[in-house]
């Protein structure tokens, strides 16, 4: 059954090709149905692959499928090969599963769009790229997926490219990610230089004995890549602008899957992290700082999607905190549950935007629970999950990360707990502003202008995701070894790394209680502050609305001055200095100087021809004389 | 055996020359069809040659040699190896496309004739194995290019043509002096007068003489490529040439420079190539960054492609002077790749120009909503040039940077900045031209079937080479390995291998 793996990857690619050439003819909903079916079939096949992998004994769950030689020269040999282990299997399952739900949802969400089929072309290409990213057997192949998802992200953020803001946001995302990609490439070069190979099956089994310095460089360079892709400090600014894309894109790419690729990459390369305390520390600190930055900024946004964008930045920070503290399983656990509840929240937001005729301003919503019952109930489920209220999934996954942080360093834990408190609070604020309180939308009584619940094709995915958000915690319950499925399943992947920080049962209980209190505190705070009010400027300071002005500073420092630099280089340095020097030299050498301009252009041409013919004649003369 | 290489050189040469004596009163399309059929015949011959080419052989294949001017040791010698193979293929692919895509209506007979002569000169440059023959062919490319640019170019074509001519001619003067000096030095030490590259490769000379000759050769090649700071002819030439000529200039002729470095600098002056490598490497990486930054400040699309080419040729030179098999193979592959996507870019620019009479980014907007097919193909080509994996540009770029990183770490680190910068100028330009709304009410026709047909072969090559580059690398690697091992003292070669080993 493992041999089905290439088909799992190939199905979305097939869907992409079919849609690319026949999408327009398939129309709507045909194109969307094809897109969803291929991804759904990929999910079904991946379940079979999972069964195949599961049937092997725990230590031998690695399956490598070499398809062909991609490129080779000298001692370099790069295959197109697939590398399946419990980590990539986990990714494949949740990526195809969540992607299928979002595909189905999109059939409804995009139903009025002129480029309906085009949307699914990009979406299928994205799923293919994401699968290559997670099952690629070598670093260059991972990079293919890595760049592929980035490119699709660019296409989809700029999907409504007639809007200048959308076009700019797409470009910005691509360029900022390229900064990370430079780190990826240099990391790959380092790996090749010291390991003589780029394939995981070789590298991961040869890390023993790597010096601290080399391990630090390699892991840091890949972390630069992860910082770009997963929107961490200092490269997080693109993710907020990425909300210009259609909301299903935000759910799939900018919440559930692509942005978690950085976390996946770190987990994949955990043997290097394990060898470098320096990088681990940096990852943990960047993670927790981003968690706090995202959470504070999320408290003051008034765009329904921007709250979720900053929330994603923050949640990704939690995942890196887990990676940095050596709690890899916790990070992956959080990644999976986050995919459930954040996809749910984004799709819920999309449902609201759809029902409100493209309104995204929280201050112009309110009281929508009466009009959108399914959306509002599932949204509340998403809120309680991300807040970490037991027994929702976020409680278990975020709890594991927080426990590890506590053991590693109380300082990290305190910052993370504050961020957790804010998480429960800002999501509550968003929930109340959207669904409760007085209605602040125009009370136009015409029926078609009233908010409405979304069609079933959109609400059913919401319900499924809500169920997963509630039950997702069951993947890894901390009640004895038997219930820690994910830990057992992923153990071989992290075998080289030291075991995650140990938490005694009594401490675990205390920390769990603290988490619960913090979550409930945040929920309570939001309820008391936002249940019936909707304007509180003191709670939404401008500095948080602008996320500490970091994006504005970048804009001034890099975009504006960079543009100036480019224009000056072109205008002054190239045309005047370098070309000027060339012209001066030519003028002197040719000795024509002032006269050059007076020459008729025809005359110049004959001159040039004469020179060239002269050379030929001269050479010919030399030759004939010599041979004669 | 069928004389493939002779046919490849002489078919377009003779056809081109004969065409000048044809009557000129037929309608333009006849000449275009004739030119197209001839260049397609050339393509067919080249493809058969490619199929006959033996994979795994490092040296020249299908060689032939005729004593031409024996008293000077000059012979007419042809041969093809893994280094020249795909440059020949590149030429014969791009010429029919350039001719098919051309829209020149004035004096079509001469236009086609010059194009055929140029094709012969380009193909000849890659196939000859005698230094004198190379110089002849290398120079012969100038004359048709000059006339194509001056007579069929844009309004400033004449001026750009003179600049191009004087500039490259200056380089050729250095090359000629270098060649003659080398030949005489060789004669002085061996008593044998010859222009054969393999004989000259073992010339005994002082290291100073070697360095001077290396520099004399290199100037000609660096101008041709072009490499910073010898590039200022190229924005003018690329933007003022007719599209067909721009395709050949950027796609094929730029490779004469990098090919020359690999074939002549490395084989004739291996020591100087190594000891002065740092100098050329520095120019290359400065050019990578400089070209990209200048491209970002450019609002004329053809000039932008010229600066982008400056940056990308810098990558190729970086790969050459990395002196590792990975870097060199990557560079040879990238010469092919760069030719393909640059040609596609110029074709697309020509199609935009024919609809709007401008290539100024500030006067174009919103083309994607009016011409989605064009936008889609443009996007693929753009992504190839940015180096997105899955498309051809990535493989070469990755191998070049990896090969350079292994031997010259810090130059590679600077080179990687080009990866970021290329995304900036390309996406920026794309956004201005294709995104947003077009304020003009005028329509903008999407690509016609013929236009799509011109582009499709290039798109297939972009995707095909991106996914299956080993079809090319299998043929390139042995020759590259041979050049490298001959240009490397045995001891240091072993140690450089050792460093890479596991």
Coordinates of N, CA and C in Angstrom, one line a residue, chain B residues 3 9 37 126 129 132 146 160 164 191 194 217 227 239 242 292 320 344 346 356 373 402 408 420 457:
Chain B
X3 N 28.0 14.3 -43.0 CA 28.8 15.4 -42.4 C 27.9 16.4 -41.7
X9 N 27.0 24.3 -40.5 CA 27.7 25.6 -40.7 C 27.4 26.1 -42.1
X37 N 11.9 27.7 -43.5 CA 12.1 26.4 -43.9 C 13.6 26.0 -43.8
X126 N 30.6 27.9 -32.4 CA 30.5 26.8 -31.3 C 31.1 25.5 -31.9
X129 N 37.1 24.0 -34.1 CA 38.1 23.6 -33.1 C 39.5 24.2 -33.3
X132 N 42.0 30.0 -35.1 CA 41.8 31.0 -36.2 C 40.4 31.0 -36.7
X146 N 25.2 43.9 -36.9 CA 25.3 45.3 -37.1 C 24.2 45.8 -38.0
X160 N 22.8 52.6 -31.6 CA 23.1 51.4 -30.8 C 24.0 50.4 -31.5
X164 N 27.5 49.1 -30.3 CA 27.7 47.6 -30.2 C 28.9 47.2 -31.0
X191 N 58.8 25.6 -32.5 CA 59.1 25.7 -33.9 C 58.0 25.3 -34.8
X194 N 51.0 26.8 -35.5 CA 49.7 26.2 -35.5 C 48.6 27.0 -34.8
X217 N 42.3 37.7 -23.9 CA 41.2 36.9 -24.3 C 40.0 37.3 -23.5
X227 N 29.7 41.1 -19.1 CA 29.9 41.0 -17.7 C 30.3 42.4 -17.2
X239 N 17.5 47.0 -26.6 CA 16.3 47.7 -26.7 C 16.1 48.3 -28.1
X242 N 15.7 44.9 -33.6 CA 14.4 44.3 -33.8 C 14.3 43.1 -32.9
X292 N 20.9 43.4 -11.2 CA 19.6 43.3 -10.6 C 19.1 44.6 -10.1
X320 N 31.5 29.2 -13.9 CA 32.7 28.8 -14.6 C 33.9 28.8 -13.7
X344 N 12.3 33.8 -24.9 CA 10.8 33.8 -24.7 C 10.4 35.2 -24.2
X346 N 11.9 38.1 -24.8 CA 11.9 39.0 -25.9 C 10.7 38.8 -26.8
X356 N 0.7 47.7 -28.4 CA 0.6 49.0 -27.8 C 1.7 50.0 -28.2
X373 N -4.0 34.5 -21.4 CA -3.1 33.5 -21.9 C -1.6 34.1 -22.0
X402 N 25.9 26.1 -5.8 CA 26.5 25.0 -4.9 C 27.9 24.8 -5.3
X408 N 34.5 28.5 -3.5 CA 34.6 29.9 -3.2 C 33.5 30.4 -2.4
X420 N 17.3 36.8 -4.3 CA 16.3 37.7 -3.8 C 16.0 38.8 -4.8
X457 N 7.1 25.9 -28.0 CA 8.3 25.1 -27.9 C 9.3 25.6 -26.7

